[in-house]
Coordinates of C-alpha atoms in Angstrom, one line a residue:
M283 CA 20.6 -6.6 7.5
R284 CA 20.8 -8.6 10.8
V285 CA 22.0 -6.6 13.9
P286 CA 24.2 -8.8 16.4
S287 CA 22.6 -9.5 19.5
F288 CA 23.4 -7.6 22.6
S289 CA 25.4 -10.4 24.7
R290 CA 27.2 -11.5 21.6
L291 CA 28.4 -7.9 21.3
L292 CA 29.9 -7.9 24.7
H293 CA 32.4 -10.5 23.7
K294 CA 33.6 -9.2 20.3
G295 CA 35.5 -6.0 21.6
P296 CA 35.0 -2.3 21.2
A297 CA 35.6 -2.5 17.5
R298 CA 32.5 -4.6 16.9
W299 CA 30.7 -2.6 19.5
R300 CA 31.1 0.7 17.5
A301 CA 30.3 -1.3 14.3
A302 CA 27.1 -2.3 15.6
L303 CA 26.1 1.0 17.0
L304 CA 26.8 2.6 13.5
A305 CA 24.8 -0.2 11.7
G306 CA 22.0 0.4 14.3
A307 CA 22.0 4.1 13.6
A308 CA 21.9 3.8 9.8
A309 CA 18.8 1.4 10.2
L310 CA 17.2 3.9 12.3
A311 CA 17.9 6.6 9.9
L312 CA 16.1 4.8 7.0
A313 CA 13.0 4.5 9.0
G314 CA 10.5 6.1 6.5
C315 CA 6.7 5.7 6.1
T316 CA 6.0 4.5 9.6
G317 CA 7.7 5.2 12.8
D318 CA 7.6 2.5 15.8
D319 CA 8.6 2.2 19.2
G320 CA 11.1 -0.9 18.3
P321 CA 10.4 -4.4 18.3
S322 CA 8.3 -5.4 21.3
P323 CA 5.2 -7.9 22.0
M324 CA 2.3 -7.2 19.9
S325 CA 0.5 -4.1 21.3
A326 CA -3.4 -4.2 22.3
K327 CA -4.4 -2.6 19.3
G328 CA -2.6 -5.5 17.2
T329 CA -4.5 -8.1 19.0
K330 CA -7.9 -6.7 18.7
S331 CA -10.3 -9.3 17.5
L332 CA -12.5 -9.2 14.2
S333 CA -16.0 -7.7 14.9
P334 CA -18.8 -10.1 15.1
Q335 CA -20.2 -8.6 11.7
T336 CA -17.0 -9.5 10.1
V337 CA -16.8 -12.8 11.3
A338 CA -20.6 -13.6 10.4
L339 CA -19.6 -12.4 6.9
I340 CA -16.8 -14.6 6.8
G341 CA -19.2 -17.6 7.5
E342 CA -21.8 -16.4 5.0
K343 CA -19.0 -16.4 2.2
G344 CA -17.9 -19.9 3.0
M345 CA -14.6 -18.9 4.5
S346 CA -13.2 -19.6 7.8
R347 CA -11.8 -17.0 10.3
T348 CA -8.1 -18.2 9.5
S349 CA -8.3 -19.0 5.9
P350 CA -5.5 -17.3 3.7
I351 CA -6.0 -14.0 2.2
V352 CA -4.9 -12.0 -0.7
V353 CA -4.9 -8.3 -0.9
R354 CA -5.5 -6.3 -4.1
I355 CA -4.9 -2.4 -4.2
F356 CA -6.3 -0.2 -7.2
K357 CA -4.7 3.5 -7.2
E358 CA -6.9 5.1 -9.8
E359 CA -10.2 3.9 -7.9
S360 CA -8.5 4.5 -4.5
E361 CA -9.9 0.9 -3.4
L362 CA -8.2 -1.9 -1.3
E363 CA -9.6 -5.3 -1.5
V364 CA -9.4 -8.5 1.0
W365 CA -9.9 -11.8 -0.8
K366 CA -10.0 -14.8 1.2
Q367 CA -9.9 -18.6 0.6
T368 CA -13.4 -20.5 0.9
T369 CA -13.8 -24.2 1.7
S370 CA -13.9 -25.0 -2.0
G371 CA -10.2 -23.8 -2.3
D372 CA -11.0 -20.9 -4.4
Y373 CA -10.5 -17.2 -3.2
A374 CA -13.6 -15.1 -3.1
L375 CA -13.9 -11.2 -2.4
L376 CA -14.5 -10.8 1.3
K377 CA -14.6 -6.7 1.5
T378 CA -13.5 -3.5 -0.4
Y379 CA -12.0 -0.9 1.6
P380 CA -11.8 2.7 0.2
I381 CA -8.4 4.0 0.5
C382 CA -8.0 7.6 2.4
R383 CA -4.8 8.6 0.6
W384 CA -1.9 7.5 -1.5
S385 CA 0.9 9.6 -3.1
G386 CA 2.5 10.1 -6.5
E387 CA 1.1 9.3 -9.8
L388 CA 0.2 6.2 -11.8
G389 CA 3.0 4.1 -12.3
P390 CA 5.7 2.2 -10.5
K391 CA 8.1 3.4 -7.7
V392 CA 11.3 4.0 -9.2
K393 CA 13.5 5.7 -6.6
E394 CA 13.8 6.8 -3.1
G395 CA 11.9 10.2 -2.6
D396 CA 9.8 10.2 -5.6
R397 CA 6.6 10.0 -3.5
Q398 CA 5.3 6.9 -5.5
A399 CA 3.3 4.3 -3.9
P400 CA 4.5 1.0 -5.6
E401 CA 3.0 -1.1 -8.1
G402 CA 3.6 -4.8 -8.8
F403 CA 3.5 -8.2 -6.6
Y404 CA 4.7 -8.2 -3.3
T405 CA 4.8 -10.5 -0.3
V406 CA 3.9 -9.8 3.5
T407 CA 5.4 -12.1 6.1
P408 CA 4.5 -12.0 9.7
G409 CA 7.7 -10.0 10.3
Q410 CA 6.6 -7.4 8.2
M411 CA 3.6 -6.6 10.5
N412 CA 4.0 -3.6 12.8
P413 CA 1.7 -3.4 15.6
N414 CA 3.7 -0.6 17.1
S415 CA 3.5 1.8 14.2
Q416 CA 2.9 5.5 15.0
Y417 CA 0.4 5.6 12.2
Y418 CA -1.7 3.1 14.4
L419 CA -1.1 -0.2 12.7
S420 CA 0.9 -0.8 9.4
F421 CA 2.7 -3.6 7.4
D422 CA 5.5 -3.4 5.0
L423 CA 4.8 -4.4 1.4
G424 CA 8.4 -5.6 0.9
Y425 CA 9.4 -3.0 -1.9
P426 CA 11.7 -3.3 -3.7
N427 CA 11.1 -7.1 -4.7
A428 CA 13.6 -8.8 -7.2
F429 CA 12.1 -7.4 -10.1
D430 CA 12.5 -3.8 -8.7
R431 CA 16.1 -4.5 -7.7
S432 CA 17.0 -5.8 -11.0
L433 CA 16.1 -2.5 -12.6
G434 CA 18.3 -0.7 -9.9
R435 CA 15.3 0.7 -8.2
T436 CA 15.4 2.2 -4.5
G437 CA 13.3 2.7 -1.7
A438 CA 12.2 1.1 1.6
N439 CA 9.5 1.0 4.3
L440 CA 6.7 1.4 1.9
M441 CA 3.5 0.5 3.8
V442 CA -0.1 0.1 4.3
H443 CA -1.0 2.0 7.6
G444 CA -3.7 4.3 9.2
D445 CA -3.9 7.9 9.8
C446 CA -4.8 8.8 6.3
T447 CA -1.5 10.7 5.4
S448 CA 0.8 9.2 2.7
R449 CA 4.5 9.7 1.6
G450 CA 4.7 6.8 -0.8
C451 CA 2.3 4.5 1.1
Y452 CA -1.3 3.4 1.0
A453 CA -3.0 5.1 3.9
M454 CA -6.3 3.9 5.3
T455 CA -8.2 5.3 8.6
D456 CA -7.2 3.6 11.6
E457 CA -10.4 1.7 11.9
Q458 CA -9.9 0.2 8.4
V459 CA -6.4 -0.8 8.8
Q460 CA -7.1 -2.4 12.3
E461 CA -9.5 -4.7 10.4
V462 CA -7.0 -5.4 7.5
F463 CA -4.4 -6.1 10.1
A464 CA -6.4 -8.5 12.1
L465 CA -7.5 -10.6 8.9
G466 CA -3.8 -10.8 8.0
R467 CA -2.9 -11.7 11.7
E468 CA -5.7 -14.6 11.6
S469 CA -4.2 -16.1 8.3
F470 CA -1.0 -16.3 9.8
M471 CA -2.5 -18.0 12.9
G472 CA -4.0 -20.5 10.5
G473 CA -1.2 -21.5 8.8
Q474 CA -0.4 -19.1 6.0
R475 CA 3.2 -18.1 5.8
S476 CA 2.8 -14.8 3.8
F477 CA 0.2 -13.2 2.0
Q478 CA 0.4 -11.6 -1.5
V479 CA -0.2 -8.1 -2.1
Q480 CA -1.1 -7.0 -5.8
A481 CA -0.8 -3.4 -6.4
Y482 CA -2.2 -2.0 -9.7
P483 CA -2.7 1.5 -11.1
F484 CA -6.2 0.8 -11.8
R485 CA -8.5 -2.2 -12.7
M486 CA -6.9 -4.0 -15.4
T487 CA -9.9 -4.0 -17.5
A488 CA -9.3 -3.7 -21.5
D489 CA -11.3 -0.3 -21.4
N490 CA -8.8 1.0 -18.8
M491 CA -5.8 -0.4 -20.6
V492 CA -6.9 1.3 -23.9
R493 CA -7.7 4.6 -21.9
H494 CA -4.2 4.7 -20.7
R495 CA -2.6 3.3 -24.0
N496 CA -0.1 6.5 -24.3
N497 CA 1.4 6.2 -20.8
P498 CA 4.9 5.1 -21.1
N499 CA 4.2 2.6 -18.4
L500 CA 1.8 0.7 -20.7
A501 CA 4.4 -2.2 -21.3
F502 CA 4.7 -2.5 -17.3
W503 CA 1.3 -2.6 -17.0
K504 CA 0.5 -5.3 -19.7
M505 CA 3.1 -7.3 -18.0
I506 CA 1.5 -7.1 -14.4
K507 CA -1.8 -7.6 -16.1
E508 CA -0.9 -10.9 -16.9
G509 CA -0.7 -11.6 -13.3
S510 CA -3.9 -10.0 -12.6
D511 CA -5.7 -12.2 -15.6
T512 CA -3.9 -15.1 -13.8
F513 CA -5.6 -14.6 -10.5
E514 CA -9.0 -14.0 -11.9
V515 CA -8.7 -17.2 -14.2
T516 CA -7.6 -19.5 -11.7
K517 CA -9.3 -17.9 -8.7
A518 CA -5.8 -18.2 -6.8
P519 CA -2.9 -16.0 -6.2
P520 CA -0.4 -16.7 -9.0
K521 CA 3.0 -18.2 -8.3
V522 CA 5.4 -15.1 -9.0
D523 CA 9.0 -15.5 -10.4
F524 CA 11.3 -13.1 -12.1
C525 CA 13.7 -13.5 -15.1
A526 CA 15.1 -11.2 -17.8
K527 CA 14.1 -8.2 -15.6
R528 CA 10.3 -9.1 -15.9
Y529 CA 7.7 -11.2 -14.1
V530 CA 6.5 -14.5 -15.1
F531 CA 3.5 -16.3 -13.5
N532 CA 2.7 -19.9 -12.9
A533 CA 5.8 -20.8 -14.7
T534 CA 7.6 -24.0 -14.5
P535 CA 11.1 -24.4 -15.8
V536 CA 11.6 -27.3 -18.3
D537 CA 14.8 -28.3 -16.7
P538 CA 13.9 -29.1 -12.9
S539 CA 17.4 -27.9 -12.0
A540 CA 17.1 -24.5 -13.6
R541 CA 16.2 -21.5 -11.6
F542 CA 14.6 -18.2 -12.0
D543 CA 16.7 -15.3 -11.6
A544 CA 15.5 -11.5 -12.1
S545 CA 18.7 -10.4 -13.8
A546 CA 19.6 -13.5 -15.9
P547 CA 17.7 -14.8 -19.0
C548 CA 14.6 -16.9 -18.6
P549 CA 15.3 -20.7 -18.5
Q550 CA 12.7 -22.7 -20.8
Y551 CA 9.4 -23.0 -19.0
T552 CA 5.8 -23.9 -19.3
Q553 CA 2.6 -22.7 -17.9
P554 CA -0.7 -25.0 -17.4
E555 CA -2.2 -25.3 -21.0
G556 CA -5.7 -24.1 -20.1
L557 CA -4.2 -20.9 -18.4
Q558 CA -1.9 -20.1 -21.5
Q559 CA -4.9 -20.1 -23.7
A560 CA -7.1 -17.9 -21.7
L561 CA -4.1 -15.3 -21.0
A562 CA -3.4 -15.3 -24.8
A563 CA -7.2 -14.7 -25.4
R564 CA -7.1 -11.9 -23.1
Q565 CA -3.9 -10.4 -24.3
Q566 CA -5.1 -10.5 -28.0
A567 CA -8.1 -8.8 -27.2
V568 CA -6.6 -5.9 -25.4
N569 CA -3.7 -5.6 -28.3
S570 CA -6.5 -5.4 -30.8
R571 CA -8.4 -2.6 -29.1
I572 CA -5.5 -0.6 -28.6
A573 CA -4.2 -0.8 -32.1
S574 CA -8.0 0.2 -33.3
A575 CA -7.6 3.2 -31.0
G576 CA -4.3 4.3 -32.2
T577 CA -1.3 4.7 -30.0
L578 CA 1.5 7.5 -29.7
Q579 CA 5.0 7.4 -28.4
P580 CA 5.3 9.3 -25.3
T581 CA 8.7 10.2 -23.9
A582 CA 7.6 11.5 -20.4
P583 CA 5.6 10.1 -17.8
V584 CA 2.0 11.5 -17.1
K585 CA 2.2 14.3 -14.4
T586 CA -1.2 15.4 -13.1
G587 CA 0.4 17.5 -10.1
K588 CA -2.3 16.1 -7.9
D589 CA 0.1 14.0 -5.9
G590 CA -2.1 10.9 -5.4
G591 CA -5.8 10.3 -4.7
M592 CA -8.3 9.9 -2.2
H593 CA -11.4 7.9 -2.5
K594 CA -14.4 10.0 -3.1
V595 CA -16.2 9.0 0.1
F596 CA -13.5 10.8 1.9
L597 CA -13.9 13.6 -0.3
A598 CA -17.6 13.8 0.3
K599 CA -16.7 13.6 4.2
L600 CA -14.5 16.6 3.7
E601 CA -17.1 18.5 2.0
N602 CA -19.6 17.7 4.6
P603 CA -18.4 16.5 8.1
E604 CA -21.9 15.2 8.9
L605 CA -21.7 12.3 6.4
N606 CA -20.6 9.0 7.3
A607 CA -17.0 7.7 6.6
P608 CA -15.4 4.6 7.1
G609 CA -13.5 5.6 10.2
S610 CA -12.2 8.8 12.0
L611 CA -10.1 11.2 10.2
P612 CA -7.1 13.1 11.8
A613 CA -7.8 16.7 12.6
I614 CA -6.0 17.8 9.4
V615 CA -6.2 16.1 6.0
K616 CA -4.3 17.3 2.8
P617 CA -6.6 16.6 -0.3
P618 CA -4.8 15.7 -3.6
G619 CA -3.9 18.8 -5.3
S620 CA -3.9 21.1 -2.4
E621 CA -1.0 22.8 -1.1
W622 CA -2.4 22.9 2.5
G623 CA -4.3 20.8 4.7
V624 CA -8.0 21.1 5.5
E625 CA -9.5 20.9 9.0
T626 CA -11.9 17.9 9.0
N627 CA -14.4 19.3 11.5
A628 CA -15.7 21.8 9.2
P629 CA -16.6 22.0 5.5
A630 CA -13.5 22.2 3.6
P631 CA -13.0 25.0 1.0
A632 CA -14.7 24.5 -2.2
E633 CA -11.4 25.3 -4.1
S634 CA -9.7 22.4 -2.4
I635 CA -12.3 20.0 -3.3
A636 CA -12.2 21.0 -6.9
L637 CA -8.5 20.5 -7.0
A638 CA -8.8 17.2 -5.5
K639 CA -11.4 16.4 -8.2
A640 CA -9.4 17.8 -11.2
D641 CA -7.6 15.7 -13.5
M642 CA -4.8 17.8 -13.5
V643 CA -3.7 20.7 -11.5
E644 CA -0.3 22.9 -11.0
Q645 CA 2.3 21.4 -9.0
A646 CA 1.8 21.8 -5.5
A647 CA 4.8 23.0 -3.2
N648 CA 6.3 21.2 -0.5
V649 CA 4.6 21.7 2.8
P650 CA 6.4 21.2 6.1
L651 CA 5.9 17.9 7.8
P652 CA 3.9 18.3 11.2
A653 CA 5.2 16.1 14.2
P654 CA 4.1 12.3 14.4
R655 CA 0.8 11.6 16.1
P656 CA 1.0 9.3 19.1
T657 CA -1.0 6.1 19.3
D658 CA -4.6 6.1 20.1
A659 CA -7.5 3.9 19.6
P660 CA -9.9 4.3 16.8
G661 CA -12.7 6.6 17.4
G662 CA -11.3 7.4 20.9
L663 CA -9.7 10.7 22.2
R664 CA -7.8 12.3 19.3
T665 CA -4.6 13.3 20.7
Q666 CA -1.7 15.3 19.1
V667 CA 1.8 15.9 19.7
A668 CA 2.8 19.0 21.8
A669 CA 6.3 19.4 20.4
A670 CA 8.3 17.6 17.6
P671 CA 10.7 14.9 18.8
Q672 CA 14.2 15.7 18.5
A673 CA 16.0 14.0 15.2
P674 CA 17.7 10.6 15.9
S675 CA 21.3 10.8 16.8
L676 CA 23.8 8.2 17.5
F677 CA 25.2 9.8 20.6
G678 CA 21.7 11.0 21.6
A679 CA 21.1 7.3 22.9
F680 CA 23.1 8.0 25.8
A681 CA 21.4 11.3 26.9
P682 CA 19.0 11.6 29.7
A683 CA 15.3 11.2 28.6
P684 CA 13.5 14.5 28.4
A685 CA 10.2 15.1 30.3
P686 CA 7.4 14.9 27.8
S687 CA 5.8 18.1 27.4
V688 CA 1.8 18.1 28.0
Q689 CA -0.9 20.7 27.0
S690 CA -4.3 20.8 28.4
T691 CA -7.3 21.9 26.6
P692 CA -11.1 22.0 27.6
A693 CA -11.7 18.8 25.6
G694 CA -8.9 16.9 27.2
T695 CA -5.3 16.6 27.7
Q696 CA -2.8 16.4 24.5
V697 CA 0.5 14.5 25.3
A698 CA 3.7 14.3 23.8
A699 CA 4.5 11.5 21.3
L700 CA 5.5 8.1 23.0
D701 CA 8.7 8.0 21.1
A702 CA 9.9 11.5 22.2
G703 CA 11.8 10.0 25.1
G704 CA 15.5 9.3 25.4
G705 CA 17.9 7.4 27.4
F706 CA 20.5 4.5 26.7
F707 CA 18.2 1.6 26.6
A708 CA 15.5 3.5 24.9
G709 CA 18.0 4.5 22.1
L710 CA 19.3 0.9 21.8
K711 CA 16.0 -1.1 22.1
S712 CA 15.1 -0.8 18.2
W713 CA 18.7 -2.0 17.4
F714 CA 18.9 -5.0 19.7
G715 CA 15.4 -5.9 20.3
G716 CA 15.4 -9.2 18.4
G717 CA 12.8 -8.1 16.0
S718 CA 12.8 -8.8 12.2
P719 CA 15.8 -7.5 10.4
P720 CA 15.4 -4.2 8.5
P721 CA 14.9 -4.2 4.5
N722 CA 18.3 -4.4 2.7
V723 CA 19.3 -1.0 1.3
P724 CA 21.8 -0.4 -1.6
A725 CA 25.5 0.0 -0.6
A726 CA 25.4 3.6 -2.1
T727 CA 22.4 4.8 0.1
A728 CA 24.1 3.5 3.3
S729 CA 27.5 4.9 2.4
T730 CA 26.5 8.3 1.1
G731 CA 24.0 9.2 3.9
T732 CA 22.9 12.6 2.2
P733 CA 19.7 14.0 3.5
S734 CA 18.0 13.0 -0.2
D735 CA 18.8 9.6 0.6
V736 CA 17.1 9.3 3.9
P737 CA 13.3 8.2 3.6
L738 CA 11.2 10.7 5.5
P739 CA 7.9 9.9 7.2
P740 CA 4.6 10.7 5.4
E741 CA 3.7 14.2 5.4
R742 CA 1.3 15.3 8.0
P743 CA -0.5 18.1 6.5
T744 CA -0.5 21.6 7.7
A745 CA -3.7 23.7 7.7
R746 CA -3.8 26.6 5.3
P747 CA -2.7 29.8 6.9
Q748 CA -5.5 32.1 8.4
T749 CA -6.8 34.7 5.6
T750 CA -9.6 37.0 5.1
S751 CA -12.4 34.7 3.7
T752 CA -15.7 36.0 2.1
R753 CA -17.4 32.7 3.1
P754 CA -19.7 33.1 6.2
A755 CA -18.2 31.5 9.2
T756 CA -19.3 28.1 10.1
P757 CA -20.5 27.8 13.5
A758 CA -18.4 25.8 16.0
K759 CA -19.8 22.4 16.7
P760 CA -19.5 20.4 19.9
A761 CA -17.1 17.7 19.6
P762 CA -18.8 14.2 19.7
Q763 CA -18.8 12.4 23.1
G764 CA -15.4 10.8 23.6
Q765 CA -13.4 12.9 21.2
S766 CA -11.6 16.4 21.5
S767 CA -11.9 19.2 19.2
A768 CA -8.3 18.8 18.3
A769 CA -6.5 21.9 16.9
P770 CA -4.1 21.4 13.8
R771 CA -1.0 19.5 14.5
P772 CA 2.4 21.7 14.6
A773 CA 4.8 21.6 11.7
A774 CA 8.0 19.1 11.6
A775 CA 9.0 16.3 8.7
T776 CA 5.3 -27.5 -13.0
S777 CA 5.0 -30.2 -15.7
A778 CA 5.5 -34.0 -15.9
S779 CA 7.3 -34.2 -19.3
A780 CA 8.8 -31.6 -21.5
P781 CA 6.4 -30.1 -24.1
Q782 CA 7.6 -28.6 -27.2
V783 CA 9.0 -24.9 -26.5
V784 CA 9.0 -22.0 -28.9
P785 CA 10.0 -18.4 -28.6
R786 CA 7.5 -15.6 -27.8
P787 CA 7.9 -11.9 -27.8
T788 CA 8.2 -10.1 -24.6
H789 CA 7.0 -6.6 -23.4
P790 CA 9.3 -3.7 -24.8
G791 CA 11.6 -2.3 -22.6
Y792 CA 11.7 -5.3 -20.2
G793 CA 14.9 -7.5 -20.7
A794 CA 15.3 -10.0 -23.7
T795 CA 13.1 -9.4 -26.7
T796 CA 12.1 -13.2 -26.6
S797 CA 11.4 -15.6 -24.0
T798 CA 11.2 -19.4 -24.1
V799 CA 7.7 -20.2 -23.1
A800 CA 5.6 -22.6 -24.7
A801 CA 3.1 -20.2 -26.0
P802 CA -0.1 -21.9 -27.5
Q803 CA -2.2 -20.0 -30.0
A804 CA -5.5 -18.6 -28.8
T805 CA -8.4 -20.6 -30.1
P806 CA -10.7 -18.6 -32.6
A807 CA -13.5 -19.3 -30.3
A808 CA -11.5 -18.0 -27.0
A809 CA -10.5 -14.8 -29.2
S810 CA -13.8 -14.3 -30.1
A811 CA -15.2 -14.8 -26.7
A812 CA -12.7 -12.3 -25.4
D813 CA -13.5 -9.7 -27.9
S814 CA -17.1 -10.0 -27.5
G815 CA -16.8 -9.6 -23.7
E816 CA -17.9 -13.2 -23.2
A817 CA -14.4 -14.6 -22.1
P818 CA -14.2 -16.2 -18.8
V819 CA -13.8 -13.1 -16.4
L820 CA -14.1 -13.3 -12.7
R821 CA -15.1 -9.9 -11.7
P822 CA -13.3 -8.9 -8.6
S823 CA -14.8 -5.5 -8.0
V824 CA -18.4 -6.2 -6.6
A825 CA -19.4 -8.5 -4.1
S826 CA -22.3 -10.6 -5.3
S827 CA -24.2 -10.1 -1.9
Q828 CA -23.3 -6.4 -2.1
Q829 CA -22.5 -6.7 1.5
P830 CA -21.9 -3.3 3.5
L831 CA -18.3 -2.3 3.5
F832 CA -18.2 -3.1 7.3
G833 CA -20.9 -5.5 7.7
T834 CA -24.1 -4.4 9.6
P835 CA -24.7 -0.8 10.4
G836 CA -23.1 0.2 13.5
A837 CA -20.0 -2.3 13.3
L838 CA -18.0 0.8 12.4
P839 CA -18.9 4.5 11.9
G840 CA -18.7 4.7 7.9
A841 CA -20.3 4.5 4.3
S842 CA -20.8 1.3 2.5
I843 CA -19.2 0.7 -0.7
L844 CA -22.0 -0.8 -2.9
A845 CA -20.0 -0.6 -6.2
P846 CA -16.6 0.5 -7.4
G847 CA -16.8 4.1 -6.9
G848 CA -20.1 4.2 -5.2
F849 CA -20.7 5.0 -1.4
S850 CA -23.8 5.8 0.5
S851 CA -24.0 9.3 1.9
S852 CA -26.7 9.2 4.8
V853 CA -26.4 11.9 7.5
Q854 CA -25.3 10.5 10.8

């Protein structure tokens, strides 16, 4: 939805003026996972340079600072990878970042308010980068894509951002998202027009597919696994298209005039021959193992009650605040499975850690949403909001700006949120600021306007109410230099000739039962190699050089990811 410019509205009369105001109000109400101060020049934190250690690592891996990137996300492992193009043209793993918090269950996002972090293939353009996010920095994943829309799925403003709190987003620490944001920014400066984000429920290995074979999302996961396999075989991001309500990868229509349409039948298409054989071998190997293991027919999604996950390096940090972690944490963090947040300057209750590590827990109750945290530099003074800002209102834009409330503490001054002000121009700047247009929303969502249809910002955890405890009191520790001992936040809310084309079956539950791709048979040697584990596999999870997560020690305070799920835990 594109809002008309301010000067043009002045010439179109009162009716157009009122319509634009209403459109702007609707766009403001739909602000979800991240908040911002409206379109404006890139903030200082959005222009910070990559650290010398990261720049050196880029050179060591045969990459350039401005070469294109690909982002891969794995929910179950709570890891985010940044891959970068090398001078050879292939992509290689640059770094693996532990995810501080994601919400929902394994599986795709279906509707607004389900708390699901999305799964699938998404595209991030410069206009989706938000340097003014109230969760430090963020970029919009672009959900829903054409596939999601063809299935009637709803939702908006699904982000990767900082602050370690999530309501359908992938949340990092501020220091982590600052580096990922800078890598994306540098790739745009180098000429990359958009970068791909691949979001998966877990690493798409045969073992994991077998382990989750009884999940009702298995057909969807087989479909996006083809994209993961394409990336690993070709060592380049796949070309993604949609037809018959499903994904197709590296496909070229036989008829040059044909086009892919997510809601229409697939045109006849081909894929590179070598790629088809490799993908067929991998698919055959997985199907054979699933058949051998035995399958059931589940009728409902798997619900663990944990509401997402958190990488074990952060759980270890909550257990022992003295351990290293890749970045600073907010004063209060809500571990998976817990109804209440825990303070991060003292050891978390053992029951909270146990719930976070459990396979399933009872469904946690909803927790009130604390007020947004104002923007601050990573590792610097941690400030908190003194009072929750007023809810957005159409006529509130014309009210005078209230004076921000300020509280003083021995450790420093806590200030009100930057977006707590008002005034006419403050109310209009996010509507007529000339930034990228907000994502399209379904007409039903815009028309009903019920509270359940309006996305809420991520939950800001509240601390557990004070109760009598038998655990010995932990002596208060002095705050590190440059930081405040902040109290918990208050509550709030292609092909030159046409080859022979034959039908092939598609995944159950996704569009037509057959597609018209030229499907070669896997050679016996390829299938045998796949079954024996010798199929061509580019293992994306571990850097061959086993570089620390943030380069050399001292680049940023944090643990180094040495292998999937591993971390160092030296005392700082």
